């Protein structure tokens, strides 16, 4: 067997293989004999037809089986000898396959197109210019946090001596039967809280639960609009039975020193609460600035280091991103069976761009880890597992069990190595502090300018995609 390697590109290699006639002959004879033993040919007893007759009658079948027996073995052997490490199954092409002979009278040629990892040049990762921008904490953010804390302290006080009215919260056990399907699975909600008159509450619920008292039972019918937020209820009519468990009015504590002290978190006064919340927000702002600095460092490193990325790795990562996106849609109540194929292809195309950046970044960071001789000792892996266990409120053993299902503790080691590689880039970077700029708004402005420029050019009308509906399986009242 003769082999030759042709470089198509940094990631694509063509392995040309020539299989000698004598290497084919043994297989040809064995398969011909097997056909002869079981073949029934007119004019001959079963198994006694001349071999030449068998080979003529079953020419294509014998050729196909010889190729199936010989080629995979020879290709595997040739790849092993060549030292190539395929990232996926090679694509095979047999020269002149319609006319080749497998009886050993002549050699056959084939090509194996193989995708491999490229040689990654040493990345330019030192001296990257970065700007750290810390978002200043505004008074409104502190007040929003205080308002959120107040909302958590809201108490529902039962009303006395009157029936429910707008602004009250009615708590009820609810059962709903679909119109025309009395035997179908009902909608059941226990302790459903309905704030009468709230804009997120279906108006029919407010209308029918006004004027009720504790222990009342109420029956009413709701016809949902075709564009109702829950696909399971949109366009449907349901007959509800509600058992009123309580009627109450929400009361918010007064925002003062006494309330701040009642939180049992060491606040001496409302002013002290504001001061400490601001300090927490400033810590978060600095942490967020550092995270954006790391992201910008990776982005610039990717821009500064161009090389060919294996398509197989890109496709695998794009599929992973698409699967994550699909799971997110499912959690939002979207029926994936109703998602149009062109939307899926558009999403896959967009994710392929992100996937290429992800793979390129991972390959560069791995190269940097080698250059910096980064290692992750076992005690660091154990410490990370402890940290994860504390964060998720499980035992370290449970974390390890979960990791085993996802590829083992090597995942943690790889993540820590990646983290250290990023830290090395930032350490070598030229970092300056600059004024705060909302990068998301800057990107939006840039996109808008691009759209304006595009509109000045002739273009085809884009197809509009119908917005996905938000699901609310158990939120019949919303």
Coordinates of C-alpha atoms in Angstrom, one line a residue:
X1 CA 0.0 0.0 0.0
X2 CA 1.3 3.4 -1.0
X3 CA 0.2 6.7 0.7
X4 CA 0.8 10.4 0.1
X5 CA -0.4 13.4 2.1
X6 CA -1.5 16.6 0.4
X7 CA -2.0 19.8 2.4
X8 CA -5.3 21.3 1.3
X9 CA -5.3 23.9 4.2
X10 CA -4.2 24.2 7.8
X11 CA -7.1 22.0 8.9
X12 CA -7.8 19.9 5.7
X13 CA -5.5 17.1 4.6
X14 CA -6.0 14.7 1.7
X15 CA -4.5 11.2 2.3
X16 CA -4.1 9.5 -1.1
X17 CA -4.0 5.7 -0.8
X18 CA -3.1 3.2 -3.4
X19 CA -4.1 -0.4 -2.6
X20 CA -2.0 -3.0 -4.5
X21 CA -3.7 -5.7 -6.5
X22 CA -2.4 -8.5 -4.4
X23 CA -3.9 -6.9 -1.3
X24 CA -7.3 -7.0 -3.1
X25 CA -7.0 -10.6 -4.5
X26 CA -7.3 -12.5 -1.2
X27 CA -10.5 -10.6 -0.3
X28 CA -11.9 -11.1 -3.8
X29 CA -11.3 -14.8 -3.7
X30 CA -12.8 -15.3 -0.2
X31 CA -16.0 -13.4 -1.0
X32 CA -16.3 -15.1 -4.4
X33 CA -16.1 -18.5 -2.7
X34 CA -18.7 -17.6 -0.2
X35 CA -21.1 -16.5 -2.9
X36 CA -20.4 -19.8 -4.8
X37 CA -21.3 -21.9 -1.8
X38 CA -24.7 -20.4 -1.4
X39 CA -25.7 -19.4 -4.9
X40 CA -28.5 -21.1 -6.9
X41 CA -27.7 -20.8 -10.6
X42 CA -30.0 -22.4 -13.3
X43 CA -28.4 -25.5 -14.8
X44 CA -26.2 -26.2 -11.8
X45 CA -26.7 -27.7 -8.4
X46 CA -26.7 -25.3 -5.5
X47 CA -23.1 -24.5 -4.5
X48 CA -21.6 -26.2 -7.6
X49 CA -21.8 -23.4 -10.2
X50 CA -18.4 -22.5 -11.7
X51 CA -16.6 -19.7 -9.9
X52 CA -16.3 -17.6 -13.1
X53 CA -20.1 -17.9 -13.6
X54 CA -20.7 -16.7 -10.0
X55 CA -18.3 -13.8 -10.5
X56 CA -20.1 -12.7 -13.6
X57 CA -23.6 -13.1 -12.2
X58 CA -22.8 -11.3 -8.8
X59 CA -20.2 -8.9 -10.1
X60 CA -21.5 -5.8 -8.5
X61 CA -22.4 -7.5 -5.2
X62 CA -18.9 -9.0 -4.9
X63 CA -17.2 -5.8 -5.8
X64 CA -19.2 -3.9 -3.2
X65 CA -18.4 -6.4 -0.4
X66 CA -14.7 -6.5 -1.3
X67 CA -14.5 -2.7 -1.1
X68 CA -16.4 -2.7 2.2
X69 CA -14.0 -5.3 3.6
X70 CA -10.8 -3.8 2.4
X71 CA -11.2 0.0 2.3
X72 CA -12.0 0.7 6.0
X73 CA -9.1 -1.4 7.2
X74 CA -6.6 0.1 4.8
X75 CA -7.8 3.7 5.5
X76 CA -7.5 3.2 9.2
X77 CA -4.0 1.7 8.8
X78 CA -2.9 4.5 6.5
X79 CA -4.1 7.2 8.9
X80 CA -2.3 5.6 11.8
X81 CA 0.9 5.4 9.8
X82 CA 0.6 9.0 8.6
X83 CA 0.4 10.3 12.2
X84 CA -2.7 12.4 11.3
X85 CA -5.3 12.8 14.1
X86 CA -8.7 13.2 12.5
X87 CA -11.3 15.3 14.3
X88 CA -14.1 13.4 12.6
X89 CA -14.8 10.5 10.3
X90 CA -12.8 11.1 7.0
X91 CA -14.7 11.6 3.8
X92 CA -13.7 8.9 1.3
X93 CA -13.6 9.2 -2.5
X94 CA -12.7 6.2 -4.7
X95 CA -11.3 7.1 -8.1
X96 CA -13.4 5.8 -11.1
X97 CA -15.4 3.6 -8.8
X98 CA -17.8 2.5 -11.5
X99 CA -15.0 0.9 -13.5
X100 CA -12.5 -0.3 -10.9
X101 CA -11.6 -4.0 -10.7
X102 CA -11.3 -5.7 -7.4
X103 CA -10.0 -9.1 -8.7
X104 CA -6.4 -8.0 -8.1
X105 CA -5.5 -7.3 -11.7
X106 CA -4.8 -3.7 -10.9
X107 CA -4.4 -1.4 -7.9
X108 CA -7.2 1.0 -6.8
X109 CA -6.8 4.6 -5.7
X110 CA -8.8 6.4 -3.1
X111 CA -8.6 9.7 -1.2
X112 CA -9.5 10.3 2.4
X113 CA -10.2 13.9 3.2
X114 CA -9.3 14.4 6.9
X115 CA -9.9 17.4 9.2
X116 CA -7.2 18.0 11.8
X117 CA -6.2 20.5 14.4
X118 CA -4.1 23.3 12.9
X119 CA -0.7 24.4 14.1
X120 CA -1.5 27.4 16.3
X121 CA 1.2 30.1 16.2
X122 CA 2.2 31.6 19.5
X123 CA -0.5 34.2 20.2
X124 CA 0.2 37.8 20.6
X125 CA -1.2 38.3 24.0
X126 CA 1.2 40.6 25.8
X127 CA 0.8 44.3 25.9
X128 CA -2.9 44.4 24.9
X129 CA -4.3 47.9 25.6
X130 CA -7.4 47.8 27.8
X131 CA -9.6 50.4 29.5
X132 CA -11.3 49.6 32.8
X133 CA -14.6 51.5 33.2
X134 CA -16.4 51.3 36.5
X135 CA -20.0 52.2 36.4
X136 CA -20.8 54.9 39.1
X137 CA -23.5 54.0 41.6
X138 CA -26.5 56.3 41.3
X139 CA -28.9 57.2 44.1
X140 CA -31.7 55.6 42.2
X141 CA -30.1 52.2 42.4
X142 CA -29.8 52.4 46.1
X143 CA -33.4 53.5 46.4
X144 CA -34.5 50.6 44.1
X145 CA -32.8 48.1 46.4
X146 CA -34.5 49.6 49.4
X147 CA -37.8 49.5 47.6
X148 CA -37.2 45.8 46.8
X149 CA -36.5 45.1 50.5
X150 CA -39.7 46.9 51.5
X151 CA -41.6 44.8 49.0
X152 CA -40.3 41.7 50.7
X153 CA -41.7 42.9 54.0
X154 CA -45.2 43.5 52.6
X155 CA -47.8 41.9 54.8
X156 CA -51.2 40.7 53.7
X157 CA -53.7 41.8 56.3
X158 CA -57.1 40.1 56.2
X159 CA -60.0 42.6 55.6
X160 CA -62.8 42.6 58.1
X161 CA -66.4 43.7 57.8
X162 CA -66.5 44.1 54.0
X163 CA -66.3 42.2 50.7
X164 CA -63.3 42.3 48.3
X165 CA -62.7 45.5 46.3
X166 CA -60.1 46.8 43.8
X167 CA -56.6 46.6 45.2
X168 CA -57.3 43.6 47.5
X169 CA -55.6 40.3 47.2
X170 CA -57.9 37.3 46.9
X171 CA -56.5 33.9 47.6
X172 CA -58.5 31.0 46.1
X173 CA -58.3 27.4 45.1
X174 CA -59.2 27.3 41.4
X175 CA -60.4 24.5 39.1
X176 CA -61.0 25.2 35.4
X177 CA -62.7 22.9 32.8
X178 CA -62.1 23.5 29.1
X179 CA -65.4 24.3 27.2
X180 CA -66.5 21.3 25.2
X181 CA -64.1 18.9 26.9
X182 CA -65.5 18.1 30.3
X183 CA -63.5 14.8 30.6
X184 CA -60.2 16.5 29.8
X185 CA -57.5 17.4 32.3
X186 CA -58.6 20.4 34.3
X187 CA -56.6 23.5 35.1
X188 CA -55.9 23.3 38.9
X189 CA -54.3 26.0 41.0
X190 CA -54.1 26.0 44.8
X191 CA -53.6 29.2 46.8
X192 CA -53.8 31.3 43.7
X193 CA -53.2 35.0 44.6
X194 CA -55.2 37.4 42.5
X195 CA -54.6 41.1 43.0
X196 CA -57.8 42.7 41.9
X197 CA -57.3 45.4 39.3
X198 CA -53.6 44.6 38.7
X199 CA -52.7 45.2 35.1
X200 CA -51.1 41.7 34.8
X201 CA -54.3 40.0 35.9
X202 CA -56.8 38.8 33.3
X203 CA -59.7 41.4 33.6
X204 CA -62.3 38.6 33.8
X205 CA -60.8 37.4 37.1
X206 CA -61.0 40.9 38.6
X207 CA -64.6 41.3 37.4
X208 CA -65.7 38.0 38.9
X209 CA -63.8 38.1 42.2
X210 CA -65.0 41.6 43.2
X211 CA -67.5 41.5 46.1
X212 CA -66.4 38.1 47.5
X213 CA -65.7 37.1 51.1
X214 CA -63.8 34.3 52.8
X215 CA -65.4 30.8 52.2
X216 CA -67.4 32.0 49.3
X217 CA -67.6 29.8 46.2
X218 CA -67.8 31.4 42.8
X219 CA -68.4 30.0 39.3
X220 CA -67.6 32.0 36.2
X221 CA -66.5 31.6 32.6
X222 CA -63.4 33.1 30.9
X223 CA -62.8 33.3 27.2
X224 CA -59.1 33.9 26.5
X225 CA -58.0 36.0 23.5
X226 CA -56.2 34.3 20.6
X227 CA -53.0 36.1 21.5
X228 CA -53.2 35.3 25.3
X229 CA -49.7 35.0 26.9
X230 CA -50.2 31.2 27.6
X231 CA -50.3 29.1 24.4
X232 CA -52.2 26.4 26.4
X233 CA -55.1 28.9 27.1
X234 CA -55.0 31.2 24.0
X235 CA -58.3 31.1 22.1
X236 CA -59.9 28.8 24.7
X237 CA -62.9 29.1 26.9
X238 CA -62.8 27.8 30.5
X239 CA -65.4 27.3 33.2
X240 CA -63.9 28.0 36.6
X241 CA -64.9 27.2 40.1
X242 CA -63.2 29.2 42.8
X243 CA -63.1 28.5 46.6
X244 CA -62.2 31.8 48.3
X245 CA -59.8 31.1 51.1
X246 CA -59.1 34.7 52.2
X247 CA -59.3 38.3 51.2
X248 CA -56.6 40.7 52.3
X249 CA -55.0 44.0 51.8
X250 CA -51.2 44.5 51.3
X251 CA -49.5 46.8 53.8
X252 CA -46.0 48.1 53.2
X253 CA -43.9 49.0 56.3
X254 CA -42.9 52.6 56.7
X255 CA -39.4 53.3 55.5
X256 CA -37.6 54.7 58.6
X257 CA -34.9 54.0 61.1
X258 CA -37.0 51.5 63.0
X259 CA -37.7 49.5 59.9
X260 CA -33.9 49.4 59.0
X261 CA -33.1 48.2 62.5
X262 CA -35.8 45.5 62.3
X263 CA -34.0 43.8 59.4
X264 CA -31.6 42.3 61.9
X265 CA -28.6 42.8 59.7
X266 CA -26.7 45.3 61.9
X267 CA -28.1 48.5 60.3
X268 CA -28.2 51.3 62.8
X269 CA -30.4 53.6 60.8
X270 CA -31.9 54.2 57.4
X271 CA -28.9 56.3 56.5
X272 CA -26.6 53.5 57.6
X273 CA -28.6 51.1 55.4
X274 CA -28.2 53.4 52.4
X275 CA -24.5 53.7 53.0
X276 CA -23.9 50.0 53.2
X277 CA -26.0 49.2 50.2
X278 CA -24.1 51.8 48.2
X279 CA -20.8 50.1 49.3
X280 CA -22.1 46.8 48.1
X281 CA -23.1 48.2 44.8
X282 CA -19.7 49.8 44.4
X283 CA -18.0 46.4 45.1
X284 CA -20.3 44.9 42.5
X285 CA -19.5 47.7 40.0
X286 CA -15.8 47.1 40.3
X287 CA -16.3 43.3 40.0
X288 CA -18.4 43.9 36.9
X289 CA -15.7 46.2 35.4
X290 CA -13.1 43.5 35.9
X291 CA -15.3 40.9 34.2
X292 CA -15.8 43.2 31.2
X293 CA -12.1 43.9 31.2
X294 CA -11.4 40.1 30.9
X295 CA -14.0 39.8 28.2
X296 CA -12.5 42.6 26.2
X297 CA -9.0 41.1 26.7
X298 CA -10.3 37.8 25.1
X299 CA -12.0 39.7 22.3
X300 CA -8.9 41.7 21.4
X301 CA -6.7 38.5 21.6
X302 CA -9.1 36.8 19.2
X303 CA -8.9 39.8 16.8
X304 CA -5.1 39.9 17.0
X305 CA -4.6 36.2 16.2
X306 CA -6.1 34.9 13.0
X307 CA -5.9 31.2 12.0
X308 CA -8.1 28.6 10.4
X309 CA -10.5 26.9 12.9
X310 CA -11.7 23.3 12.2
X311 CA -15.2 23.3 10.9
X312 CA -16.1 20.2 12.9
X313 CA -15.4 22.0 16.2
X314 CA -17.4 25.0 15.1
X315 CA -20.4 22.8 14.1
X316 CA -20.2 21.0 17.4
X317 CA -20.2 24.2 19.4
X318 CA -22.9 25.7 17.3
X319 CA -25.1 22.7 18.0
X320 CA -24.4 23.0 21.7
X321 CA -25.4 26.7 21.6
X322 CA -28.6 25.8 19.6
X323 CA -29.5 23.1 22.1
X324 CA -29.1 25.5 25.0
X325 CA -31.3 28.0 23.1
X326 CA -33.9 25.4 22.5
X327 CA -34.0 24.4 26.1
X328 CA -34.5 28.1 27.1
X329 CA -37.4 28.4 24.6
X330 CA -39.0 25.2 26.1
X331 CA -38.7 26.6 29.6
X332 CA -40.5 29.7 28.4
X333 CA -43.3 27.5 27.1
X334 CA -42.6 27.6 23.4
X335 CA -43.6 24.5 21.5
X336 CA -40.5 23.5 19.6
X337 CA -42.6 21.5 17.1
X338 CA -44.2 24.7 15.9
X339 CA -41.0 26.6 15.4
X340 CA -40.4 27.2 11.7
X341 CA -37.4 25.6 10.0
X342 CA -36.2 28.9 8.6
X343 CA -36.0 30.4 12.1
X344 CA -34.0 27.4 13.3
X345 CA -31.6 27.8 10.4
X346 CA -31.3 31.5 11.0
X347 CA -30.5 30.9 14.7
X348 CA -28.0 28.2 13.8
X349 CA -26.3 30.6 11.4
X350 CA -26.0 33.3 14.1
X351 CA -24.7 30.8 16.6
X352 CA -22.2 29.5 14.2
X353 CA -20.5 32.9 14.2
X354 CA -20.4 32.9 18.0
X355 CA -19.3 29.2 18.0
X356 CA -16.3 30.1 15.8
X357 CA -15.2 32.8 18.3
X358 CA -15.7 30.4 21.2
X359 CA -13.6 27.7 19.6
X360 CA -10.9 30.1 18.5
X361 CA -10.7 31.7 22.0
X362 CA -10.5 28.3 23.6
X363 CA -7.7 27.2 21.3
X364 CA -5.7 30.4 21.9
X365 CA -6.2 30.2 25.7
X366 CA -5.0 26.6 25.6
X367 CA -1.9 27.7 23.7
X368 CA -1.3 30.5 26.2
X369 CA -1.6 28.0 29.1
X370 CA 1.2 26.0 27.4
X371 CA 3.4 29.1 26.9
X372 CA 2.9 30.2 30.5
X373 CA 3.4 26.6 31.8
X374 CA 0.1 26.9 33.7
X375 CA -0.8 23.9 35.9
X376 CA -3.7 23.1 38.1
X377 CA -2.8 21.1 41.2
X378 CA -5.3 18.8 42.8
X379 CA -5.8 21.0 45.9
X380 CA -7.1 23.8 43.6
X381 CA -9.6 21.4 42.0
X382 CA -10.7 20.3 45.5
X383 CA -11.1 23.9 46.6
X384 CA -13.2 24.7 43.6
X385 CA -15.4 21.7 44.2
X386 CA -15.9 22.9 47.8
X387 CA -16.8 26.4 46.6
X388 CA -19.3 25.0 44.1
X389 CA -20.8 22.8 46.9
X390 CA -21.2 25.8 49.1
X391 CA -22.8 27.9 46.3
X392 CA -25.3 25.2 45.3
X393 CA -25.8 24.1 48.9
X394 CA -24.9 20.5 48.3
X395 CA -22.1 18.2 49.5
X396 CA -18.8 18.0 47.7
X397 CA -19.6 14.4 46.9
X398 CA -22.8 15.4 45.1
X399 CA -20.8 17.9 43.1
X400 CA -18.3 15.2 42.1
X401 CA -21.1 12.8 41.2
X402 CA -22.7 15.4 38.9
X403 CA -19.3 16.2 37.4
X404 CA -18.8 12.5 36.6
X405 CA -21.9 12.6 34.5
X406 CA -20.5 15.6 32.6
X407 CA -17.0 14.3 31.9
X408 CA -15.4 14.1 35.3
X409 CA -13.3 16.5 37.4
X410 CA -11.2 17.3 34.3
X411 CA -13.9 19.8 33.4
X412 CA -13.0 21.8 36.6
X413 CA -9.3 21.5 35.9
X414 CA -9.8 22.8 32.4
X415 CA -12.0 25.7 33.6
X416 CA -9.3 26.7 36.2
X417 CA -6.6 26.5 33.5
X418 CA -8.7 28.8 31.2
X419 CA -9.2 31.2 34.1
X420 CA -5.5 31.4 34.8
X421 CA -4.8 31.9 31.1
X422 CA -7.2 34.9 31.0
X423 CA -5.6 36.3 34.2
X424 CA -2.2 36.1 32.4
X425 CA -3.5 38.1 29.5
X426 CA -4.8 40.8 31.8
X427 CA -1.6 40.8 33.9
X428 CA 0.5 41.5 30.8
X429 CA -2.0 44.0 29.4
X430 CA -1.6 47.8 29.5
X431 CA -4.7 48.7 31.6
X432 CA -5.8 52.3 32.1
X433 CA -8.9 53.6 33.9
X434 CA -11.4 55.5 31.9
X435 CA -14.8 57.2 32.3
X436 CA -17.9 55.1 32.3
X437 CA -19.4 54.3 28.9
X438 CA -22.4 52.0 28.6
X439 CA -21.0 49.6 26.0
X440 CA -24.4 48.1 25.3
X441 CA -25.7 51.5 24.2
X442 CA -22.6 52.1 22.2
X443 CA -23.0 48.8 20.4
X444 CA -26.7 49.7 19.8
X445 CA -25.8 53.1 18.3
X446 CA -23.2 51.4 16.1
X447 CA -25.8 48.9 14.9
X448 CA -28.2 51.7 14.2
X449 CA -25.6 53.6 12.2
X450 CA -25.0 50.4 10.2
X451 CA -28.7 49.9 9.6
X452 CA -29.0 53.5 8.3
X453 CA -26.1 52.9 6.0
X454 CA -27.6 49.6 4.8
X455 CA -31.0 51.3 4.1
X456 CA -29.3 53.6 1.6
X457 CA -28.5 50.6 -0.5
X458 CA -31.0 48.6 -2.6
X459 CA -31.9 45.4 -0.7
X460 CA -34.5 42.6 -0.7
X461 CA -37.4 42.8 1.6
X462 CA -36.7 40.8 4.8
X463 CA -39.2 38.2 5.9
X464 CA -40.8 38.9 9.3
X465 CA -40.8 36.3 12.0
X466 CA -43.8 35.9 14.2
X467 CA -42.9 36.6 17.8
X468 CA -42.9 33.7 20.2
X469 CA -45.7 33.6 22.7
X470 CA -45.0 33.6 26.4
X471 CA -46.2 30.5 28.2
X472 CA -47.9 30.6 31.6
X473 CA -49.2 27.1 32.2
X474 CA -50.4 27.6 35.8
X475 CA -51.0 31.4 35.5
X476 CA -54.5 31.3 34.1
X477 CA -55.4 34.6 35.9
X478 CA -52.4 36.5 34.3

